[in-house]
PDB file of C-alpha atoms in Angstrom:
ATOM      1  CA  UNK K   1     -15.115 141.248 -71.087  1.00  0.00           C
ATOM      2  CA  UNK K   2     -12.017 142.650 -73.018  1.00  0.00           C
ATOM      3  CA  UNK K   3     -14.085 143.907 -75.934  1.00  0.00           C
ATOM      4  CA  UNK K   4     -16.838 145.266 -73.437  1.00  0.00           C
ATOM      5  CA  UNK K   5     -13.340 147.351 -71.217  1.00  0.00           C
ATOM      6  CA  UNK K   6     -12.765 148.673 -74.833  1.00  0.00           C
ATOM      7  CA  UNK K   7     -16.250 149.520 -75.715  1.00  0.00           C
ATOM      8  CA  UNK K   8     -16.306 151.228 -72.140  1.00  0.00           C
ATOM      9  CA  UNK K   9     -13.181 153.143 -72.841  1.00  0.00           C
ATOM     10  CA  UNK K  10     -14.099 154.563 -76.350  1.00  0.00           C
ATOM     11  CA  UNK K  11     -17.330 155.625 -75.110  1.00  0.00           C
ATOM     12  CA  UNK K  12     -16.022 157.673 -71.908  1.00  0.00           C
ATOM     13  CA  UNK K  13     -15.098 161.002 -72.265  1.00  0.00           C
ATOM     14  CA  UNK K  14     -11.824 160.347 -69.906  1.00  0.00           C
ATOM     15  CA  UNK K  15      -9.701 158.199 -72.578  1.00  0.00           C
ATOM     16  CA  UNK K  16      -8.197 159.413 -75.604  1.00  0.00           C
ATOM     17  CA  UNK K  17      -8.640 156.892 -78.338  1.00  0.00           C
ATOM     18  CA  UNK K  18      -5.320 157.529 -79.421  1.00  0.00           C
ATOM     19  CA  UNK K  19      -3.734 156.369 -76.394  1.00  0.00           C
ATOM     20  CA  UNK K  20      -5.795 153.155 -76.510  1.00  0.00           C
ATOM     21  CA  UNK K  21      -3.999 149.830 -77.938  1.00  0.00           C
ATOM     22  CA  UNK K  22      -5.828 146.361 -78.374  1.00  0.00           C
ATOM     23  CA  UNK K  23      -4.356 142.988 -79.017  1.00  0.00           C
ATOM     24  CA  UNK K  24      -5.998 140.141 -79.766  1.00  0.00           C
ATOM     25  CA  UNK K  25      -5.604 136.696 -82.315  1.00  0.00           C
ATOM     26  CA  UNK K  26      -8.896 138.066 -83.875  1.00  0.00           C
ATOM     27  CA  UNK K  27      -8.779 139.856 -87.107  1.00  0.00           C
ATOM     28  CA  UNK K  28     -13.123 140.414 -86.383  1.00  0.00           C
ATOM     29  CA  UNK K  29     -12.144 141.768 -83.382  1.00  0.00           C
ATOM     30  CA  UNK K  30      -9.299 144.039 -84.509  1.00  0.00           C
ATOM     31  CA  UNK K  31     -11.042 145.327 -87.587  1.00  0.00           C
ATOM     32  CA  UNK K  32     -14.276 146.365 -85.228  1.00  0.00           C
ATOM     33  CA  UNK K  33     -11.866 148.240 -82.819  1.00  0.00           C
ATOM     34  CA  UNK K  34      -9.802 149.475 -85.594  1.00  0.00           C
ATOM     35  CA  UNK K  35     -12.573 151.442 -87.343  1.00  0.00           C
ATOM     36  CA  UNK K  36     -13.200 152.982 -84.293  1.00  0.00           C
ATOM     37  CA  UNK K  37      -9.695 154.669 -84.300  1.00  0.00           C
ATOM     38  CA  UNK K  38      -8.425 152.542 -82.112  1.00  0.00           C
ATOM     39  CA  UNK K  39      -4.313 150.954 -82.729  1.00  0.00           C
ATOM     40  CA  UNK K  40      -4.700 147.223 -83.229  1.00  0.00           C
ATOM     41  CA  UNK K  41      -1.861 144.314 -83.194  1.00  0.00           C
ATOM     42  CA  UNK K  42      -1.713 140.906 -82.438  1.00  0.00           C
ATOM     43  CA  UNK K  43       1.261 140.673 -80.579  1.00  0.00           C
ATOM     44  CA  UNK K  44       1.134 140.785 -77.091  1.00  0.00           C
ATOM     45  CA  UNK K  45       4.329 141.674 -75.910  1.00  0.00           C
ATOM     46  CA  UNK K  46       4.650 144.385 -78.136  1.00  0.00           C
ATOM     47  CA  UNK K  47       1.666 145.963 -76.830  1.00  0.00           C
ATOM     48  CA  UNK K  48       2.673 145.460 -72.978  1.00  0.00           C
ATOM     49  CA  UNK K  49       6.042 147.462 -74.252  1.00  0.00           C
ATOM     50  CA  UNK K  50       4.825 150.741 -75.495  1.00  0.00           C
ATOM     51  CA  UNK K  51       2.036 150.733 -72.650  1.00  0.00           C
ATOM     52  CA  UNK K  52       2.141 152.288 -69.144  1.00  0.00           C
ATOM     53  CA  UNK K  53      -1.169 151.158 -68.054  1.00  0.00           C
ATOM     54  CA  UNK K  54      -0.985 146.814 -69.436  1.00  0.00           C
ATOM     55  CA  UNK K  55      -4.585 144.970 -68.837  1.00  0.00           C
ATOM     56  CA  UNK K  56      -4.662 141.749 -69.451  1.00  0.00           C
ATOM     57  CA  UNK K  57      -8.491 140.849 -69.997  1.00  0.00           C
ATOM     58  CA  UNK K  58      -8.686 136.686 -70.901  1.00  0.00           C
ATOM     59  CA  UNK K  59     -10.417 134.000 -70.121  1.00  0.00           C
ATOM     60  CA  UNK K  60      -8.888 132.261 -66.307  1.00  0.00           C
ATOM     61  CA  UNK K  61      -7.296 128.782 -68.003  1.00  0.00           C
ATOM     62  CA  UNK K  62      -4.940 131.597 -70.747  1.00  0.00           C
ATOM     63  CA  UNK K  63      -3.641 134.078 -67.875  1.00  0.00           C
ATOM     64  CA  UNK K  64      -0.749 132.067 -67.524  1.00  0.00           C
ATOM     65  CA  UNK K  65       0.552 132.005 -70.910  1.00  0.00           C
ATOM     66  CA  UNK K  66      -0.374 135.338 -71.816  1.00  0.00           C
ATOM     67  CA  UNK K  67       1.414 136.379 -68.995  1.00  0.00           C
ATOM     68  CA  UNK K  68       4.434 134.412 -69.681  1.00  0.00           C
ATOM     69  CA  UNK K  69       4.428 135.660 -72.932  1.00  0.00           C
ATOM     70  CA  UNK K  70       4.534 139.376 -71.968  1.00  0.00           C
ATOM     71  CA  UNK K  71       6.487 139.284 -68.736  1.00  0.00           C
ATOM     72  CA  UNK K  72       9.506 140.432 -70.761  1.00  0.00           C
ATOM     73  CA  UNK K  73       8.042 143.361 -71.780  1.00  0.00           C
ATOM     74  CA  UNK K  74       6.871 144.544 -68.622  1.00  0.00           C
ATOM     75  CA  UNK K  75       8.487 146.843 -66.129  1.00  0.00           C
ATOM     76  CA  UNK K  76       7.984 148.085 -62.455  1.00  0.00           C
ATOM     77  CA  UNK K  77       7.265 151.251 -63.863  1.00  0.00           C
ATOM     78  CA  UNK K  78       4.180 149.970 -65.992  1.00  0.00           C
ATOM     79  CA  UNK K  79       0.773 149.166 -64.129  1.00  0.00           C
ATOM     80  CA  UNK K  80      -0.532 145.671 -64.830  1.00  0.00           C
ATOM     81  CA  UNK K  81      -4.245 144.841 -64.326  1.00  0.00           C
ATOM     82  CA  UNK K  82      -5.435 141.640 -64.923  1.00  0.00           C
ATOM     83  CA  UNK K  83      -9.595 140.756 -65.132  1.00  0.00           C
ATOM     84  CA  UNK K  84      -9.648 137.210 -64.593  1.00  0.00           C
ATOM     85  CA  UNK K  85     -11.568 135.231 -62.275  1.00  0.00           C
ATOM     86  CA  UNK K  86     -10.352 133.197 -59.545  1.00  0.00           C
ATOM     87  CA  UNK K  87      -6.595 133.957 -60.638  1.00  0.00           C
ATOM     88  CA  UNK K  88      -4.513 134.144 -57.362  1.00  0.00           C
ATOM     89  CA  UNK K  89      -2.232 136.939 -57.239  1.00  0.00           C
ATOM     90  CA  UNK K  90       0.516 135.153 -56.201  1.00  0.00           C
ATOM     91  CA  UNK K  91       0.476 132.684 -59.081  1.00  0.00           C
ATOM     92  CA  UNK K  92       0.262 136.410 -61.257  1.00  0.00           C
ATOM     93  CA  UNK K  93       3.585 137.564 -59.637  1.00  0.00           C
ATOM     94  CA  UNK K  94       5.254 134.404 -60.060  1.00  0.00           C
ATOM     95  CA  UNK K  95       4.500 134.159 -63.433  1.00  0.00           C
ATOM     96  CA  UNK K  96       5.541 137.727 -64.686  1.00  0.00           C
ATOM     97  CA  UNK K  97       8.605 137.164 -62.718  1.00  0.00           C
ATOM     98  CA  UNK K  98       9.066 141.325 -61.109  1.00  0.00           C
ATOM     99  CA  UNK K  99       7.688 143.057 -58.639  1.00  0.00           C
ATOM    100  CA  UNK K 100       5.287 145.898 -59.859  1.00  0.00           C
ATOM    101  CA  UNK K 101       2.438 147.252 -59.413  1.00  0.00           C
ATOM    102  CA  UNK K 102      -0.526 145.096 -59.988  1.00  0.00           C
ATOM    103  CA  UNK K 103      -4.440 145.642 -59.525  1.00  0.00           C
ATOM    104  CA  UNK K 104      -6.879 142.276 -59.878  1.00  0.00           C
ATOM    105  CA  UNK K 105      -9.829 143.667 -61.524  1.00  0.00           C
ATOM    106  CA  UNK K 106     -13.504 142.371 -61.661  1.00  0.00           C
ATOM    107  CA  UNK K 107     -15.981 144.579 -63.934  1.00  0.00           C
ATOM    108  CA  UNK K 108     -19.657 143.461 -65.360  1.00  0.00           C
ATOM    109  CA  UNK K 109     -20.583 143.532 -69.084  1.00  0.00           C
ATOM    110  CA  UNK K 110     -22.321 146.870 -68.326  1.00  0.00           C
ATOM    111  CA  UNK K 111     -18.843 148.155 -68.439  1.00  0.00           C
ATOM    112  CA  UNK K 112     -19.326 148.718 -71.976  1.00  0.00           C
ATOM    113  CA  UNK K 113     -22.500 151.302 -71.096  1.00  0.00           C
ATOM    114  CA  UNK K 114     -20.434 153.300 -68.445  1.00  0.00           C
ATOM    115  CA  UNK K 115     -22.471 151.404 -65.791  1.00  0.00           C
ATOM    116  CA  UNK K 116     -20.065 148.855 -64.113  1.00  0.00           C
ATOM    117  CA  UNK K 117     -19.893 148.185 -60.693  1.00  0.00           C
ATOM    118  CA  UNK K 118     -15.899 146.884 -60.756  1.00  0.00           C
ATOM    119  CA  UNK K 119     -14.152 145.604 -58.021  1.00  0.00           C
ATOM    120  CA  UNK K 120     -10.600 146.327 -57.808  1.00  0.00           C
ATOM    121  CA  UNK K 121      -7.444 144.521 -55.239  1.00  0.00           C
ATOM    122  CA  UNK K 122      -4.282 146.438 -54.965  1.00  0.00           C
ATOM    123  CA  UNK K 123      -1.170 143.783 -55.248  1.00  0.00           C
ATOM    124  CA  UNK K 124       2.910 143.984 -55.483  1.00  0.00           C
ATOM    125  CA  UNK K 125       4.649 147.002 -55.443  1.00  0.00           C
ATOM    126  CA  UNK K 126       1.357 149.453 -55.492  1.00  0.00           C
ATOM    127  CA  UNK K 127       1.592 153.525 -54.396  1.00  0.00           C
ATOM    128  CA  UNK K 128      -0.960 156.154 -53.447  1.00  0.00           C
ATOM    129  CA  UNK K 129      -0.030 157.354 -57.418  1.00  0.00           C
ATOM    130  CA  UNK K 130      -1.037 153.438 -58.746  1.00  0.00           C
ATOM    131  CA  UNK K 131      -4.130 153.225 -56.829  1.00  0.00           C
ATOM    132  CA  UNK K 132      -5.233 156.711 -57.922  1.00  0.00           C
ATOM    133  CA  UNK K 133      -4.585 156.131 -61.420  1.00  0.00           C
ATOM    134  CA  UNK K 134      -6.742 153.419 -61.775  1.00  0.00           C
ATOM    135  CA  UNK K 135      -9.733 154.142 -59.812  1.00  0.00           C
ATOM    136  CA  UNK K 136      -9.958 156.548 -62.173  1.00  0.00           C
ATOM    137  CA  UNK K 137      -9.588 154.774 -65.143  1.00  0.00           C
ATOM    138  CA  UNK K 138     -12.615 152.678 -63.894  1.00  0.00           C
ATOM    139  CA  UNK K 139     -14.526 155.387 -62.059  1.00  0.00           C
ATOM    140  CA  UNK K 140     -14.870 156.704 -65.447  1.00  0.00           C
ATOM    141  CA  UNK K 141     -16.642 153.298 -66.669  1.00  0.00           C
ATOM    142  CA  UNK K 142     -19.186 153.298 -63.387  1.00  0.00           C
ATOM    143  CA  UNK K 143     -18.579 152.605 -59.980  1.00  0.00           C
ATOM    144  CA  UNK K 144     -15.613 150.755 -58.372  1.00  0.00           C
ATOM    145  CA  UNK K 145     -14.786 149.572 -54.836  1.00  0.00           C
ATOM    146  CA  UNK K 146     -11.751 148.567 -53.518  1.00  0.00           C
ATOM    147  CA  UNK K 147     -11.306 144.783 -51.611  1.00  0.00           C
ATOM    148  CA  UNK K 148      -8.962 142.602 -50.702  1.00  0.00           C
ATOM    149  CA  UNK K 149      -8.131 139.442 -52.314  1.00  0.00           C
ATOM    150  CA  UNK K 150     -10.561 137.045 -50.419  1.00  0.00           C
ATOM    151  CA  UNK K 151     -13.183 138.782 -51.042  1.00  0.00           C
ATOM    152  CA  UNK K 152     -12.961 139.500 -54.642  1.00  0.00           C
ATOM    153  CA  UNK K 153     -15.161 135.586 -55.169  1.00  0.00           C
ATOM    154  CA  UNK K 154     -17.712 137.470 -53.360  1.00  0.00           C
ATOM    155  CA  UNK K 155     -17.961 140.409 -55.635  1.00  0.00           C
ATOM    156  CA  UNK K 156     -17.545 138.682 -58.641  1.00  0.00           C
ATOM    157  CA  UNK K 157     -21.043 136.832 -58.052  1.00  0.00           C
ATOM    158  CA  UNK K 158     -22.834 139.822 -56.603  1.00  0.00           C
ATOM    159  CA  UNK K 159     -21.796 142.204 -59.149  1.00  0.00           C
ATOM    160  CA  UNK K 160     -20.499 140.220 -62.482  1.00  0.00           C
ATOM    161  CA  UNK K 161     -22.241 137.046 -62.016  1.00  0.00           C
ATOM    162  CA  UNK K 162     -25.599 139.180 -60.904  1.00  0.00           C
ATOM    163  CA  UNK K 163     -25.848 141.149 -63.612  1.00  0.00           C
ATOM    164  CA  UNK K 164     -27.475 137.916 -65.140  1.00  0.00           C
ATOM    165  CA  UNK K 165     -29.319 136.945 -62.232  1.00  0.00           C
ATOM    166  CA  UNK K 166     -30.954 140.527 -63.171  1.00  0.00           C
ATOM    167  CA  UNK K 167     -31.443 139.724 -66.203  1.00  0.00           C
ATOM    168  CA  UNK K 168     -33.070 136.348 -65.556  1.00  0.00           C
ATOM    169  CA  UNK K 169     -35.455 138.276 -63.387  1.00  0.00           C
ATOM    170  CA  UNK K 170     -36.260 140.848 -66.278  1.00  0.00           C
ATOM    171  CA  UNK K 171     -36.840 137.608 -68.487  1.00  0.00           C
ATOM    172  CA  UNK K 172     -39.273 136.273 -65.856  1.00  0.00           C
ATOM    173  CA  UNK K 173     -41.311 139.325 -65.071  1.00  0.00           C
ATOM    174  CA  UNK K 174     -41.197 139.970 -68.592  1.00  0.00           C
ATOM    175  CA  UNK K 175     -42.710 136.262 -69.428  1.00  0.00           C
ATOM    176  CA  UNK K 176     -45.362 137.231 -66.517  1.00  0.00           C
ATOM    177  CA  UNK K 177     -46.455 140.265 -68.360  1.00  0.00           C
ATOM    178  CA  UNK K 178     -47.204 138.421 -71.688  1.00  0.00           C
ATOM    179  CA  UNK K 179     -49.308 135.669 -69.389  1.00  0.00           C
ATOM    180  CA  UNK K 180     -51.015 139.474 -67.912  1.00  0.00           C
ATOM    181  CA  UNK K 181     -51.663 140.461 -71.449  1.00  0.00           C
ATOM    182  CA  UNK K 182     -49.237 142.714 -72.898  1.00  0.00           C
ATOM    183  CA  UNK K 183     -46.896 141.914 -75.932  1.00  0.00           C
ATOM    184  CA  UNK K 184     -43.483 140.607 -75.390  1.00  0.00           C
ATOM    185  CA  UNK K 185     -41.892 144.058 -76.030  1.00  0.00           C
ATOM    186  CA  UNK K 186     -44.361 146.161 -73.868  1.00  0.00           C
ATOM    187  CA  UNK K 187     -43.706 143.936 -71.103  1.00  0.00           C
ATOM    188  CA  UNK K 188     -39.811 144.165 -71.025  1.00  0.00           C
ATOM    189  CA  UNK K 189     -39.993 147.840 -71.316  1.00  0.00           C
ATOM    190  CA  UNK K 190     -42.170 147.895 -68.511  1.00  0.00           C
ATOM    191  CA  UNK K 191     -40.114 145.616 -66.786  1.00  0.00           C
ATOM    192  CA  UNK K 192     -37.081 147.895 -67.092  1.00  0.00           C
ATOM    193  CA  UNK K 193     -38.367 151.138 -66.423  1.00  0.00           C
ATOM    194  CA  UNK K 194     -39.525 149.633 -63.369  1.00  0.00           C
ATOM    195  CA  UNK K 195     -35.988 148.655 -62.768  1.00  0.00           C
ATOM    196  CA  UNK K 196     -34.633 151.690 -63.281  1.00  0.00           C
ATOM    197  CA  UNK K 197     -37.367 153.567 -61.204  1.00  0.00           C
ATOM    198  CA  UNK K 198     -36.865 151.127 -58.278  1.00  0.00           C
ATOM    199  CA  UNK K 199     -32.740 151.901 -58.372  1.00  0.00           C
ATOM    200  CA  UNK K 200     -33.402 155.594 -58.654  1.00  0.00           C
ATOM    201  CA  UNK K 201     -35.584 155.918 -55.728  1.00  0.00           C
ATOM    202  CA  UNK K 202     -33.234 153.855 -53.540  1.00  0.00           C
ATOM    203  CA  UNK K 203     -29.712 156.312 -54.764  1.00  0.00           C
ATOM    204  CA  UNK K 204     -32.064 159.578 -54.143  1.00  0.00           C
ATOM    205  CA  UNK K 205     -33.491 158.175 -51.066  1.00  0.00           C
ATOM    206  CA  UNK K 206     -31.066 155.824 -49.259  1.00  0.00           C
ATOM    207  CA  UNK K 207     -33.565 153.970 -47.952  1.00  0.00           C
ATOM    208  CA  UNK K 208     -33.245 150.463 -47.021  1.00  0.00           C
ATOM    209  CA  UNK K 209     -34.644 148.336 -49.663  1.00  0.00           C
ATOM    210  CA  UNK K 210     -37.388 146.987 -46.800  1.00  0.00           C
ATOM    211  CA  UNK K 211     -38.592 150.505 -45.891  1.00  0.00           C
ATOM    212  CA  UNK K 212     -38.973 151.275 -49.615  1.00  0.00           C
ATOM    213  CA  UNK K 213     -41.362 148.543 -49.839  1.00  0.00           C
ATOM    214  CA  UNK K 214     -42.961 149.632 -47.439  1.00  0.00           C
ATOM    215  CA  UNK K 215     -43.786 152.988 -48.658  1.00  0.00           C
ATOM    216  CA  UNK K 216     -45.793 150.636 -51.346  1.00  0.00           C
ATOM    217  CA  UNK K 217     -47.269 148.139 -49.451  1.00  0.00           C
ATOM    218  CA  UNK K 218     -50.630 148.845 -47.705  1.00  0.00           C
ATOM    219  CA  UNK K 219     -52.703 146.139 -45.750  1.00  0.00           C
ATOM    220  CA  UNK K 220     -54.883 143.618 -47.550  1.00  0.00           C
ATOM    221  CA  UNK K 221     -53.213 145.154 -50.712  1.00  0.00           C
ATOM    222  CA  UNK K 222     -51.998 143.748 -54.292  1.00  0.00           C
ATOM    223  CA  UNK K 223     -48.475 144.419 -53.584  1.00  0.00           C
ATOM    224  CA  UNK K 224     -47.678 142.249 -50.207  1.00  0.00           C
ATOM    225  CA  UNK K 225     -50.309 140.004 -51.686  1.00  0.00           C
ATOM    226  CA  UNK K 226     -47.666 139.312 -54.544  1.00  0.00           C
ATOM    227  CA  UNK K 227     -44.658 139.965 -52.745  1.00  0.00           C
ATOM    228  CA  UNK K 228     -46.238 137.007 -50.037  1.00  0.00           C
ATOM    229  CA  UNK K 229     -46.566 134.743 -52.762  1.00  0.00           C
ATOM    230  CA  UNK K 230     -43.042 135.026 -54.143  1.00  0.00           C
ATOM    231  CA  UNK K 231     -41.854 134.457 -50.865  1.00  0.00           C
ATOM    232  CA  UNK K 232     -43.855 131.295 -50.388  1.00  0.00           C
ATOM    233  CA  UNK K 233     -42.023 130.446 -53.400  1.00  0.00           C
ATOM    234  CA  UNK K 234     -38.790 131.007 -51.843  1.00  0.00           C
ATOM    235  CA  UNK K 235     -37.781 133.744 -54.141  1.00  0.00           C
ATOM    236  CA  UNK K 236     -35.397 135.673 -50.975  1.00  0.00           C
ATOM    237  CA  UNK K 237     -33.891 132.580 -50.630  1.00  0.00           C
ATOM    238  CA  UNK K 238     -32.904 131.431 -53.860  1.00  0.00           C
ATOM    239  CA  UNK K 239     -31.637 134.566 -54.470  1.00  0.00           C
ATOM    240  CA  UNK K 240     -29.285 134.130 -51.274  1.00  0.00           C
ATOM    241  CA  UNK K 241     -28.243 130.733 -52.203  1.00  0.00           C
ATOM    242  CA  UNK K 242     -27.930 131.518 -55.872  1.00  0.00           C
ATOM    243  CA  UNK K 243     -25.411 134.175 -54.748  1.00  0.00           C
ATOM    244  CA  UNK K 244     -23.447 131.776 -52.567  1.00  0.00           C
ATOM    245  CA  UNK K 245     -23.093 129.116 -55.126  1.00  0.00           C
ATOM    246  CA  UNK K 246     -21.582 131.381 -57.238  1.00  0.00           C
ATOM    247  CA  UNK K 247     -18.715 132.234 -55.058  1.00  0.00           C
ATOM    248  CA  UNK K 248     -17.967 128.450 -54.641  1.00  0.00           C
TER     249      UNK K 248
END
């Protein structure tokens, strides 16, 4: 997810490369970022130091030690966002050790195409400036919407978690396709579009997704003959609980 916020960031017209710094252990990953003009260390504190705006973007079980490991470097006048999931915020503030403004942050991998849907939680000492700030910094990576804390589990499987269950239904209608008769490629690009289409429609329109259907739907027809046979298959309702075991 780090590498994706970075690819995001380099991509969108709002950042200035120049005022971009990544640290990581990873001389693969410094030497991509690196030859895209981008400053590159690996030390972590003295990153948080020269930054106003300090993300920390690791996996859950290393928050605690990259944290500890910064926290001297790290000011109420800096902004820390941390992407993590299911990090409390209180364990966050006890671990830096001050009280400043932090954000919990969830993105999706399509942060890295401008097309997130991030989900942000305003913690510690936050102001109308903070909050601001960093809607904008992820406005300008896709869409973000603000939460509160217990409902960030929630969002995390609807919108970072989903992205794959997308995907796995791209992969399946795409595997359907080749059983119709077109080639592999044909039928993911079909797949896609139709995606894209469907999502289009329903932003211009604002229809519910239920009266969209049926605007396609006509009795006896092929459509609520296959959409009939999905839901014999449960397909509304594995979605649902698919959803809810991923905010478990």
């Amino acid at each position: 997810m780090g590498g994706a916020t970075v690819e995001g960031m380099i991509k969108a017209d709002y950042f200035d490369n120049n005022n971009i710094i990544v640290s990581d252990p990873s001389e693969v990953v410094l030497k991509k970022f690196s030859e895209q003009g981008i400053r590159t260390m690996t030390d972590n504190a003295q990153a948080a130091k020269e930054a106003d705006v300090v993300m920390v973007v690791v996996k859950p079980w290393l928050v605690e030690q990259v944290l500890k490991g910064i926290a001297p470097a790290l000011t109420a006048e800096k902004i820390l966002i941390v992407i993590a999931a299911g990090v409390p915020s209180a364990k966050i503030q006890e671990w830096i050790g001050i009280n400043m403004p932090l954000f919990l942050c969830i993105p999706n991998i399509a942060i890295a195409q401008l097309a997130s849907m991030t989900f942000l939680v305003e913690c510690g000492a936050v102001s109308q400036r903070h909050t601001e700030a960093v809607k904008a910094i992820f406005d300008a990576m896709g869409n973000t919407l603000f939460t509160d804390e217990a409902h960030l589990a929630a969002g995390t499987t609807l919108a970072s978690c989903g992205i794959a269950y997308a995907m796995r239904y791209v992969r399946a209608a795409s595997e359907g396709g080749v059983e119709l008769g077109f080639k592999a490629d044909q039928a993911k690009e079909i797949v896609m579009q139709t995606m894209l289409g469907a999502v289009k429609l329903l932003e211009a329109s604002g229809l519910h997704p239920e009266a969209a259907i049926d605007l396609v739907t006509t009795p006896g027809g092929l459509t609520i003959k296959g959409l009939n046979e999905m839901e014999h298959a449960g397909f509304t309702s594995a979605v649902i609980r698919g959803l809810k075991a991923g905010a478990k």
